[in-house]
């Protein structure tokens, strides 16, 4: 005896069939008077996998008809369904949720009543936007409950990519230590050049700032701004004008993209003892070392993003993909107060 | 006897020293009356590498002084110099140019008078923008002369990355062949579902469109638009409304990013016989097959960009980096008329 469609649920009245469906995969919700109630996502999946026949007014429904019907009942049913069926096909017990998350995923073979979800999953389309502020709250909330937050991203073709997010608190061993005398630098183009040997020793060798060109140390604008703010660098222009940190920032904003956004993250990471270098070759804002760049490999690629930024999934996919090939952890630094570091990782459930 | 600085050149009057500098690396330009004239980039490099002393009014100049002086004489001297010294340190003979290119690079050990440049190089900062229209003309121009166009991109720290660009004419073996009867599809969310077996056979199996979900074929909006334009698909909504190609495009534009831009490239590539799938997992617009996606690997990752687009180098770096890990060729499709395919490759000179 099949299940009968009833607007937004399917009822299996037959006790034996209901019990079997419930016991083999934890589908549905046992009803107090006997029988089993399935939600539409479960029923559609059982029809697709030919484990259940559903009738409407006694007439059997095809998978396409079930899918169509469910889509009229629920907004974005297609997205939730594609993630649901993917998780189910991986052997997990999955339950549709309403509220902050779309799906709860339980361990394989578990009985829901005696297990807690492994993952809380949001099912999204690759075309959805991710508001970073909202998102970072979600991460914190899930972590405080000891659960894993996954995003299941459905691409144009219905393929799934999972991302696992967590908050991080990266630290390094190279704290900036101030010098007695400020170094002298000359601004040329978008570089500050240091020629005095003791200054090169202090900034370049000890501080891991800049890069040598012959016997000259070149500092980037962003490095120069930070060291000036620390009071350890004076900069003059070709024409002898003295620069202030404010004027340097102005120059950076005028000549470079996202200068203040990057400076915000640079400053914070340097204060955390990390050595921060450009990530240009890796397609991210920064590559970041916990200790000396001469002996360590960069541990992180960091991309600085504004707190109110709406991120698109293709952008996240691109950035996470980058980190895969180079064995570095990718962090998004949410700039401004409170500054936060969020890790996005590919995840195979 | 050293060289003497003379505003924007350095003159080596001593015949023997001049000849030696000229013969060992093709530096400078022999003067008609004897002696050698060096441009500032050459002279600065020779001072940095301690092969020449330069004096100004009889007083020796340090490398830093030479660099500073040259920077006052030439706009963006620092960028050109960093590329020049990198190419020189790789053993190439390099000449500064004025005009379309910054540097001509000749084979190692060559004497300029009997050799043609291997590369024409533009020296740019990672902060520069690249106007695609201007750029594609440059590529065509260099190729017509049988030369290689390189961009030497100087990052914040003065490190170099080289890109080689060329124009491409990609083709595939899977031309769209029209059917006698248009397939029927149902629009659900951002997907069009095909349930009729013969339609699935024609579009999915033969045409390599869409992806199966159970026994339903799902087409993406972009695929659907194209097949509708070919006259081989009718689409109706859940409420029974008939869609036109125009309405479908409208829906795509409303719900997805860069829809028309992507459709422009999709349409062209399909007409070139290639099978085009989303590149979401690779962080590009498309992954593209020359033949069947069931048996071939995707050969290209394609990113569609508007012709008037100002591209930033970090964006290019990111996209090219992506293709490295997955052994695919990365093409930028300049959308609109005339459509062009440009390949960007990392290059190690």
XYZ file of C-alpha atoms in Angstrom:
698
model
C 0.000 0.000 0.000
C 1.483 3.338 -1.071
C 1.710 6.741 0.563
C -0.982 9.291 -0.102
C -0.159 12.893 -0.939
C -1.832 15.420 1.299
C -0.725 18.929 0.229
C 2.622 19.242 1.988
C 2.983 15.781 3.507
C 2.694 12.188 2.428
C 0.976 9.760 4.785
C 1.762 6.061 4.849
C -1.130 4.512 6.706
C 0.019 0.919 6.372
C 1.740 0.138 9.666
C 4.165 -2.417 8.248
C 5.289 -0.350 5.265
C 5.604 2.733 7.459
C 7.769 0.914 9.973
C 9.998 -0.464 7.235
C 10.567 2.956 5.651
C 11.191 4.469 9.053
C 13.598 1.767 10.183
C 15.586 1.669 6.960
C 17.035 5.159 6.862
C 15.001 7.082 9.435
C 12.596 8.537 6.938
C 9.505 10.283 8.223
C 7.851 10.868 11.563
C 5.794 8.100 13.251
C 2.252 9.268 13.902
C 0.641 8.863 17.306
C -2.235 6.829 15.952
C 0.049 4.614 13.842
C 1.397 5.155 10.308
C 4.174 7.408 9.103
C 4.206 11.022 7.974
C 6.811 12.022 5.378
C 7.678 15.555 4.406
C 7.784 16.350 0.691
C 11.555 16.248 0.377
C 11.636 12.741 1.847
C 8.712 11.514 -0.193
C 10.156 12.921 -3.431
C 13.476 11.237 -2.708
C 11.797 7.891 -1.961
C 9.872 8.135 -5.225
C 13.041 9.002 -7.185
C 14.850 6.037 -5.656
C 11.807 3.809 -6.310
C 11.321 2.803 -2.703
C 7.854 4.258 -2.389
C 4.829 4.811 -4.542
C 2.917 7.978 -3.843
C -0.631 8.476 -5.021
C -2.750 11.554 -5.265
C -6.464 10.845 -5.054
C -5.542 7.254 -5.733
C -3.500 7.968 -8.897
C 0.248 7.132 -8.801
C 2.605 10.124 -9.231
C 5.823 10.037 -11.238
C 9.037 11.470 -9.829
C 8.638 14.480 -12.128
C 5.125 15.059 -10.826
C 6.275 14.777 -7.206
C 9.125 17.184 -7.892
C 6.839 19.651 -9.630
C 4.265 19.470 -6.867
C 6.859 19.933 -4.130
C 8.307 22.925 -5.991
C 4.940 24.632 -5.903
C 4.668 24.035 -2.140
C 8.131 25.215 -1.147
C 10.240 28.100 -2.235
C 13.619 26.932 -3.495
C 12.629 23.293 -3.201
C 14.978 22.377 -6.064
C 18.057 23.641 -4.192
C 17.178 21.951 -0.910
C 16.284 18.742 -2.718
C 19.565 18.543 -4.619
C 21.538 18.845 -1.386
C 19.225 16.430 0.424
C 19.551 13.719 -2.221
C 23.314 14.183 -2.405
C 23.673 13.714 1.348
C 21.283 10.776 1.323
C 23.168 9.161 -1.552
C 26.301 9.413 0.592
C 24.493 7.298 3.179
C 23.706 9.957 5.764
C 20.452 10.301 7.615
C 19.105 13.726 6.689
C 16.243 15.776 8.019
C 14.772 18.923 6.541
C 14.708 21.823 8.983
C 13.035 25.139 8.956
C 14.789 28.103 10.483
C 18.494 28.947 10.300
C 19.433 25.749 8.530
C 17.923 23.751 5.735
C 19.115 20.294 6.696
C 20.412 18.409 9.724
C 22.743 15.594 8.802
C 23.164 12.617 11.135
C 25.791 9.877 11.089
C 25.312 6.985 8.687
C 23.024 4.307 10.058
C 22.039 6.369 13.063
C 18.651 6.458 14.644
C 17.756 10.068 15.106
C 16.311 9.705 18.558
C 19.670 8.660 19.986
C 22.053 10.798 17.956
C 22.960 14.432 17.441
C 23.478 15.981 14.034
C 27.036 15.937 12.661
C 26.447 18.824 10.329
C 24.045 21.686 10.044
C 23.694 22.432 6.377
C 22.531 25.435 4.448
C 21.516 24.654 0.910
C 22.293 27.537 -1.430
C 22.554 28.251 -5.126
C 25.868 29.361 -6.588
C 23.971 32.509 -7.550
C 23.071 33.387 -3.960
C 24.950 36.073 -2.124
C 26.549 35.616 1.246
C 26.368 38.556 3.602
C 29.545 38.316 5.618
C 28.169 39.890 8.792
C 25.193 37.562 8.957
C 27.390 34.684 8.002
C 30.018 35.211 10.682
C 27.288 35.242 13.302
C 26.032 31.919 11.987
C 29.509 30.452 12.237
C 29.901 31.625 15.833
C 26.451 30.343 16.743
C 27.070 26.875 15.276
C 30.518 26.612 16.845
C 29.155 27.566 20.263
C 26.876 24.542 19.984
C 29.779 22.289 19.046
C 28.432 21.635 15.573
C 29.843 21.878 12.103
C 28.421 24.414 9.698
C 28.387 23.336 6.083
C 27.216 25.168 3.022
C 26.059 22.929 0.230
C 26.379 25.012 -2.922
C 24.380 23.866 -5.922
C 25.866 24.958 -9.222
C 24.066 25.665 -12.472
C 24.085 22.007 -13.402
C 22.879 20.789 -10.035
C 26.324 19.624 -8.926
C 27.280 19.997 -5.284
C 30.274 21.584 -3.612
C 30.467 21.694 0.163
C 32.243 24.300 2.193
C 33.035 24.088 5.841
C 33.549 27.354 7.681
C 35.151 28.030 10.996
C 36.496 31.035 12.840
C 40.232 31.244 13.396
C 42.603 33.163 15.615
C 45.930 33.160 13.765
C 49.109 34.240 15.588
C 52.792 34.465 14.713
C 56.180 34.706 16.363
C 57.535 37.891 14.765
C 56.228 40.786 16.797
C 57.270 44.226 15.608
C 59.809 45.651 18.071
C 60.387 49.363 17.940
C 63.805 50.834 17.353
C 65.412 53.808 19.132
C 65.898 55.728 15.915
C 63.456 55.883 13.067
C 64.804 54.644 9.725
C 65.032 57.072 6.812
C 63.303 56.184 3.575
C 62.930 57.810 0.179
C 59.630 57.555 -1.670
C 60.070 56.619 -5.323
C 56.992 55.672 -7.304
C 55.086 53.228 -5.107
C 58.167 52.100 -3.206
C 60.132 53.409 -0.253
C 63.860 52.824 -0.540
C 66.150 52.420 2.470
C 69.866 52.767 1.854
C 71.408 53.084 5.334
C 72.860 49.739 6.401
C 71.747 49.795 10.051
C 68.192 50.629 8.998
C 68.224 47.768 6.524
C 69.493 45.489 9.282
C 66.709 46.544 11.636
C 63.788 46.591 9.183
C 64.817 44.019 6.610
C 66.806 41.403 8.498
C 65.155 41.600 11.934
C 61.678 42.811 10.985
C 61.247 40.855 7.740
C 59.986 43.965 5.979
C 60.608 44.678 2.332
C 62.925 43.110 -0.179
C 66.497 43.785 -1.200
C 67.355 45.221 -4.605
C 71.136 45.246 -4.765
C 72.129 46.895 -1.488
C 68.888 48.869 -1.200
C 65.875 47.713 0.797
C 62.545 48.368 -0.927
C 59.447 48.662 1.215
C 55.962 48.530 -0.212
C 53.544 51.385 0.488
C 51.539 49.250 2.855
C 54.611 48.188 4.823
C 55.803 51.782 4.932
C 52.465 53.033 6.265
C 52.527 50.492 9.071
C 56.144 51.129 10.088
C 55.511 54.887 10.016
C 52.493 54.394 12.271
C 54.769 52.467 14.657
C 57.047 55.530 14.671
C 59.978 53.661 13.163
C 60.209 55.205 9.727
C 60.452 58.711 8.297
C 59.790 59.075 4.604
C 60.740 61.953 2.308
C 59.852 62.360 -1.345
C 62.226 62.955 -4.262
C 61.642 66.669 -3.865
C 62.425 66.562 -0.155
C 58.875 66.755 1.176
C 58.319 64.949 4.485
C 55.495 62.436 4.442
C 53.151 61.771 7.340
C 51.403 58.414 7.802
C 48.188 60.157 6.752
C 49.730 61.425 3.515
C 51.123 57.979 2.798
C 47.683 56.424 3.233
C 46.258 59.088 0.939
C 48.841 58.164 -1.690
C 48.032 54.473 -1.294
C 44.316 55.064 -1.670
C 44.951 57.177 -4.762
C 47.242 54.739 -6.523
C 46.183 51.277 -5.408
C 42.982 49.247 -5.228
C 41.463 48.499 -1.820
C 44.380 50.080 -0.008
C 42.683 50.857 3.304
C 40.962 47.504 3.316
C 44.286 45.745 2.894
C 46.067 48.010 5.378
C 43.446 47.168 7.983
C 44.234 43.461 7.743
C 47.988 44.030 7.355
C 48.151 46.100 10.535
C 46.180 43.563 12.537
C 48.194 40.578 11.332
C 51.519 42.299 11.981
C 50.317 43.080 15.498
C 49.546 39.374 15.862
C 53.204 38.650 15.173
C 52.759 37.391 11.646
C 54.911 38.375 8.682
C 52.714 39.617 5.875
C 53.778 39.635 2.229
C 51.860 40.281 -0.943
C 49.792 37.349 -2.180
C 49.828 38.602 -5.767
C 51.322 35.417 -7.194
C 48.662 33.407 -5.415
C 45.822 35.656 -6.424
C 45.023 36.667 -2.836
C 45.796 39.868 -0.976
C 48.450 38.358 1.274
C 50.582 35.366 1.953
C 51.279 35.152 5.659
C 54.065 33.557 7.695
C 54.035 32.607 11.355
C 57.781 33.141 11.602
C 60.614 34.030 9.251
C 59.812 33.961 5.523
C 63.411 32.848 4.969
C 62.898 29.529 6.725
C 59.120 28.991 6.910
C 56.609 28.433 4.165
C 53.666 30.811 4.137
C 50.952 29.137 6.173
C 48.006 31.255 5.107
C 46.631 33.075 2.147
C 44.542 35.930 3.479
C 41.980 37.962 1.630
C 40.631 41.074 3.293
C 36.938 41.814 2.818
C 34.700 44.574 4.187
C 32.224 43.506 6.881
C 29.208 44.658 4.943
C 30.344 42.876 1.818
C 28.008 40.670 -0.136
C 30.138 37.817 -1.338
C 29.241 35.758 -4.345
C 29.859 32.034 -4.283
C 31.873 31.978 -7.516
C 34.288 34.383 -5.823
C 34.560 32.134 -2.777
C 34.971 29.077 -4.963
C 37.808 30.788 -6.849
C 39.591 31.798 -3.672
C 39.235 28.435 -1.966
C 40.299 26.656 -5.150
C 43.485 28.740 -5.147
C 44.538 27.558 -1.747
C 44.064 23.911 -2.682
C 46.925 23.704 -5.135
C 49.428 25.411 -2.859
C 48.642 23.704 0.458
C 47.921 26.876 2.324
C 44.966 27.707 4.502
C 42.716 30.347 3.076
C 41.364 32.913 5.502
C 38.999 35.732 4.825
C 39.723 38.641 7.130
C 36.579 40.547 7.875
C 38.058 44.045 8.121
C 36.994 46.670 10.672
C 35.812 46.156 14.231
C 35.464 43.446 15.395
C 38.028 41.988 13.015
C 37.504 38.289 12.368
C 39.267 35.525 10.499
C 37.081 33.007 8.759
C 38.370 29.873 7.174
C 36.589 28.424 4.157
C 37.498 24.885 3.290
C 36.348 22.470 0.695
C 34.635 19.670 2.447
C 33.796 16.147 1.385
C 31.103 14.846 3.749
C 88.037 55.542 -16.336
C 84.385 55.680 -15.364
C 81.257 56.829 -17.157
C 80.063 60.386 -16.720
C 76.419 61.182 -16.062
C 74.932 63.642 -18.499
C 71.240 64.155 -17.559
C 69.611 61.161 -19.211
C 72.626 59.287 -20.542
C 75.986 58.109 -19.271
C 78.981 58.534 -21.565
C 82.000 56.243 -21.402
C 84.673 58.136 -23.285
C 87.433 55.605 -22.728
C 87.528 53.526 -25.897
C 88.786 50.344 -24.257
C 86.326 50.350 -21.354
C 83.500 51.250 -23.698
C 84.316 48.377 -26.034
C 84.528 45.937 -23.132
C 81.144 46.941 -21.719
C 79.636 46.802 -25.180
C 81.105 43.427 -26.071
C 80.237 41.773 -22.773
C 76.509 41.927 -22.808
C 75.676 44.416 -25.550
C 75.277 47.360 -23.227
C 75.036 50.822 -24.719
C 75.300 52.376 -28.125
C 78.732 52.976 -29.726
C 79.172 56.646 -30.569
C 80.326 57.746 -34.000
C 83.322 59.590 -32.678
C 84.293 56.706 -30.383
C 83.142 55.944 -26.834
C 79.892 54.408 -25.637
C 76.576 55.945 -24.688
C 74.485 54.136 -22.071
C 70.897 54.883 -21.253
C 70.018 55.334 -17.592
C 68.518 51.891 -17.136
C 71.718 50.268 -18.416
C 73.989 52.524 -16.419
C 71.996 51.965 -13.210
C 72.169 48.228 -13.725
C 75.924 48.303 -14.354
C 76.400 50.332 -11.173
C 74.225 47.945 -9.153
C 76.195 44.974 -10.446
C 79.480 46.838 -9.786
C 80.693 46.662 -13.347
C 80.846 50.405 -13.852
C 81.551 53.501 -11.855
C 79.506 56.520 -12.798
C 80.531 60.013 -11.786
C 78.614 63.236 -11.774
C 80.810 66.287 -12.069
C 83.687 64.003 -11.154
C 82.059 62.638 -7.960
C 81.244 58.881 -7.867
C 77.544 58.000 -7.535
C 76.197 55.152 -5.415
C 73.578 52.747 -6.793
C 70.949 54.502 -4.678
C 71.956 57.872 -6.143
C 71.829 56.491 -9.676
C 68.436 54.957 -9.014
C 67.102 58.179 -7.514
C 68.442 60.263 -10.352
C 67.014 57.947 -12.999
C 63.654 57.993 -11.246
C 63.527 61.775 -11.561
C 64.269 61.535 -15.292
C 61.777 58.826 -16.198
C 58.244 58.211 -15.190
C 57.859 54.713 -13.733
C 61.572 54.071 -13.896
C 61.323 51.718 -10.900
C 58.953 49.366 -12.717
C 60.962 49.255 -15.938
C 64.181 48.822 -13.994
C 62.906 45.876 -11.971
C 61.914 44.033 -15.128
C 65.130 45.015 -16.908
C 67.361 43.737 -14.103
C 65.367 40.531 -13.795
C 65.749 39.797 -17.518
C 69.432 40.729 -17.411
C 69.983 38.515 -14.395
C 68.521 35.654 -16.439
C 71.300 36.257 -18.968
C 69.299 37.928 -21.723
C 70.417 40.921 -23.700
C 67.849 43.624 -23.003
C 67.226 47.007 -24.555
C 64.950 49.740 -23.299
C 62.432 50.863 -25.889
C 60.146 53.772 -26.133
C 56.750 53.345 -27.733
C 54.438 50.358 -27.451
C 56.876 48.241 -25.487
C 59.221 48.945 -22.648
C 61.878 46.358 -23.359
C 63.156 44.236 -26.231
C 64.694 40.985 -25.083
C 67.287 39.221 -27.249
C 68.665 35.702 -26.950
C 71.403 35.059 -24.411
C 74.858 35.950 -25.713
C 73.473 37.505 -28.858
C 74.893 40.535 -30.591
C 71.986 42.828 -31.295
C 73.045 43.778 -34.782
C 72.616 40.202 -35.984
C 69.601 39.078 -33.984
C 65.938 39.801 -33.642
C 64.199 40.184 -30.315
C 62.709 37.028 -28.782
C 60.260 38.910 -26.634
C 58.663 42.295 -26.601
C 58.009 43.134 -22.990
C 55.716 45.552 -21.272
C 56.749 46.348 -17.736
C 53.736 46.994 -15.525
C 52.857 47.271 -11.867
C 50.407 44.814 -10.342
C 48.340 47.917 -9.624
C 48.025 48.893 -13.281
C 44.871 48.214 -15.206
C 44.714 46.404 -18.484
C 42.214 47.663 -21.003
C 41.163 44.594 -22.896
C 40.440 46.326 -26.199
C 43.814 48.025 -26.327
C 45.447 44.873 -25.147
C 43.949 42.571 -27.757
C 45.176 44.926 -30.478
C 48.666 44.705 -29.018
C 48.521 40.928 -29.074
C 47.416 40.886 -32.705
C 50.081 43.401 -33.657
C 52.905 41.468 -31.996
C 51.745 38.169 -33.430
C 51.562 39.605 -36.931
C 55.241 40.398 -36.570
C 56.011 36.880 -35.403
C 57.061 37.988 -31.949
C 56.125 37.015 -28.442
C 54.350 39.499 -26.238
C 55.206 39.288 -22.572
C 53.946 41.285 -19.672
C 56.378 41.559 -16.798
C 54.240 42.309 -13.761
C 56.019 43.812 -10.771
C 54.307 43.096 -7.487
C 54.310 45.209 -4.342
C 57.575 43.706 -3.218
C 59.307 44.124 -6.546
C 58.942 40.446 -7.478
C 58.308 39.528 -11.092
C 55.674 37.380 -12.739
C 55.614 37.042 -16.508
C 52.575 36.409 -18.608
C 52.549 35.388 -22.212
C 49.483 36.205 -24.219
C 48.288 34.891 -27.502
C 45.072 34.841 -29.468
C 43.317 31.529 -29.914
C 40.660 30.062 -32.158
C 39.194 27.150 -30.183
C 36.947 24.628 -31.940
C 35.137 21.456 -30.946
C 33.539 18.388 -32.501
C 30.037 18.608 -31.031
C 28.037 20.875 -33.265
C 24.431 21.464 -32.242
C 22.160 19.652 -34.673
C 18.550 20.686 -34.735
C 15.735 18.276 -34.136
C 12.437 17.976 -35.993
C 10.378 18.490 -32.871
C 11.192 20.933 -30.124
C 11.600 19.385 -26.683
C 9.216 20.354 -23.902
C 10.637 21.716 -20.667
C 9.198 22.917 -17.389
C 10.770 25.908 -15.645
C 11.283 25.298 -11.926
C 13.381 27.780 -10.003
C 16.477 28.356 -12.117
C 16.260 25.011 -13.865
C 14.343 23.625 -16.805
C 13.274 20.022 -16.371
C 12.795 17.605 -19.260
C 10.870 14.432 -18.537
C 10.071 12.970 -21.974
C 12.518 10.176 -22.814
C 13.067 11.004 -26.498
C 13.772 14.636 -25.617
C 16.254 13.527 -22.982
C 17.897 11.283 -25.564
C 18.217 14.123 -28.060
C 19.312 16.927 -25.717
C 21.127 15.053 -22.972
C 22.699 12.041 -24.657
C 23.330 13.428 -28.148
C 23.695 17.120 -27.393
C 25.527 16.867 -24.065
C 23.181 19.416 -22.520
C 22.146 19.358 -18.886
C 22.499 16.759 -16.202
C 20.340 13.860 -15.106
C 18.539 13.863 -11.772
C 16.926 10.449 -11.479
C 15.140 10.078 -14.807
C 14.723 13.834 -15.306
C 17.107 15.959 -17.335
C 17.863 19.335 -15.771
C 19.000 22.149 -18.023
C 20.542 25.339 -16.718
C 19.011 28.694 -17.665
C 21.879 29.472 -19.986
C 21.602 26.142 -21.792
C 17.859 26.575 -22.043
C 18.190 30.051 -23.564
C 20.552 28.763 -26.217
C 18.484 25.713 -27.142
C 15.352 27.878 -27.294
C 17.145 30.271 -29.619
C 18.016 27.276 -31.819
C 14.282 26.495 -31.916
C 14.671 23.138 -30.215
C 13.043 23.769 -26.852
C 9.731 25.106 -25.613
C 9.549 26.065 -21.982
C 6.476 26.538 -19.817
C 6.332 27.714 -16.225
C 4.683 25.990 -13.267
C 1.592 28.071 -13.865
C 1.492 27.105 -17.542
C 2.865 30.336 -18.993
C 4.843 29.888 -22.217
C 8.316 31.379 -22.138
C 10.014 33.056 -25.076
C 13.816 33.201 -25.430
C 13.560 36.909 -24.581
C 11.655 36.214 -21.377
C 14.159 33.532 -20.427
C 17.044 35.977 -20.885
C 15.143 38.503 -18.794
C 14.804 35.921 -16.034
C 18.499 35.071 -16.243
C 19.528 38.708 -16.025
C 17.232 39.189 -13.032
C 18.402 36.178 -11.061
C 22.023 35.629 -12.046
C 25.216 37.637 -12.212
C 26.661 38.534 -15.620
C 24.057 36.454 -17.411
C 24.185 38.136 -20.819
C 27.962 38.287 -20.708
C 28.111 34.558 -20.073
C 25.395 33.770 -22.612
C 27.372 35.646 -25.271
C 30.389 33.380 -24.796
C 28.252 30.254 -24.317
C 26.429 30.794 -27.586
C 29.634 31.396 -29.515
C 31.431 28.378 -28.088
C 28.488 26.057 -28.706
C 28.426 27.285 -32.303
C 32.109 26.400 -32.483
C 31.183 22.820 -31.621
C 32.402 22.882 -28.058
C 30.498 21.517 -25.080
C 30.202 24.185 -22.424
C 29.592 23.419 -18.749
C 29.709 25.615 -15.680
C 33.198 26.305 -14.360
C 31.908 27.013 -10.856
C 34.103 24.398 -9.205
C 37.117 25.854 -10.959
C 36.259 29.436 -10.163
C 35.805 30.373 -13.830
C 32.646 30.925 -15.851
C 32.979 27.753 -17.914
C 34.800 24.515 -18.350
C 34.841 23.597 -22.012
C 35.165 20.285 -23.851
C 36.186 19.714 -27.461
C 34.114 16.538 -27.604
C 32.024 14.470 -25.213
C 32.284 15.383 -21.532
C 31.745 11.683 -20.786
C 35.030 10.658 -22.360
C 37.128 13.835 -22.655
C 38.598 16.032 -19.973
C 37.707 19.685 -20.176
C 40.451 21.333 -22.207
C 39.726 24.937 -21.363
C 38.555 27.116 -18.549
C 36.908 30.138 -20.105
C 36.088 33.422 -18.464
C 33.905 35.872 -20.344
C 34.788 39.547 -20.045
C 33.292 42.659 -21.629
C 35.415 44.292 -24.330
C 35.561 47.625 -22.568
C 36.580 46.012 -19.303
C 39.503 47.321 -17.327
C 41.122 44.240 -15.884
C 43.270 44.353 -12.793
C 46.372 42.207 -12.669
C 45.459 40.551 -9.353
C 42.324 39.285 -11.087
C 44.347 37.921 -13.997
C 46.863 36.380 -11.631
C 44.060 34.643 -9.749
C 42.482 33.284 -12.905
C 45.736 32.078 -14.427
C 46.796 30.545 -11.115
C 43.561 28.566 -11.127
C 44.298 26.913 -14.410
C 47.775 25.855 -13.288
C 46.640 23.313 -10.735
C 44.125 21.650 -13.018
C 46.123 21.442 -16.259
C 43.638 23.328 -18.326
C 44.207 26.225 -20.666
C 42.723 29.457 -19.468
C 41.045 31.631 -22.081
C 39.478 35.003 -21.643
C 36.622 35.450 -24.081
C 36.261 39.062 -25.035
C 32.490 39.195 -25.418
C 30.662 41.104 -28.147
C 31.759 41.779 -31.715
C 34.403 40.883 -32.729
C 34.553 38.076 -30.196
C 38.089 37.019 -29.360
C 39.760 34.358 -27.289
C 42.911 35.360 -25.479
C 45.131 32.956 -23.688
C 47.082 34.107 -20.648
C 49.880 31.847 -19.554
C 52.443 32.032 -16.873
C 55.770 32.262 -18.541
C 59.278 31.626 -17.313
C 61.650 33.391 -19.695
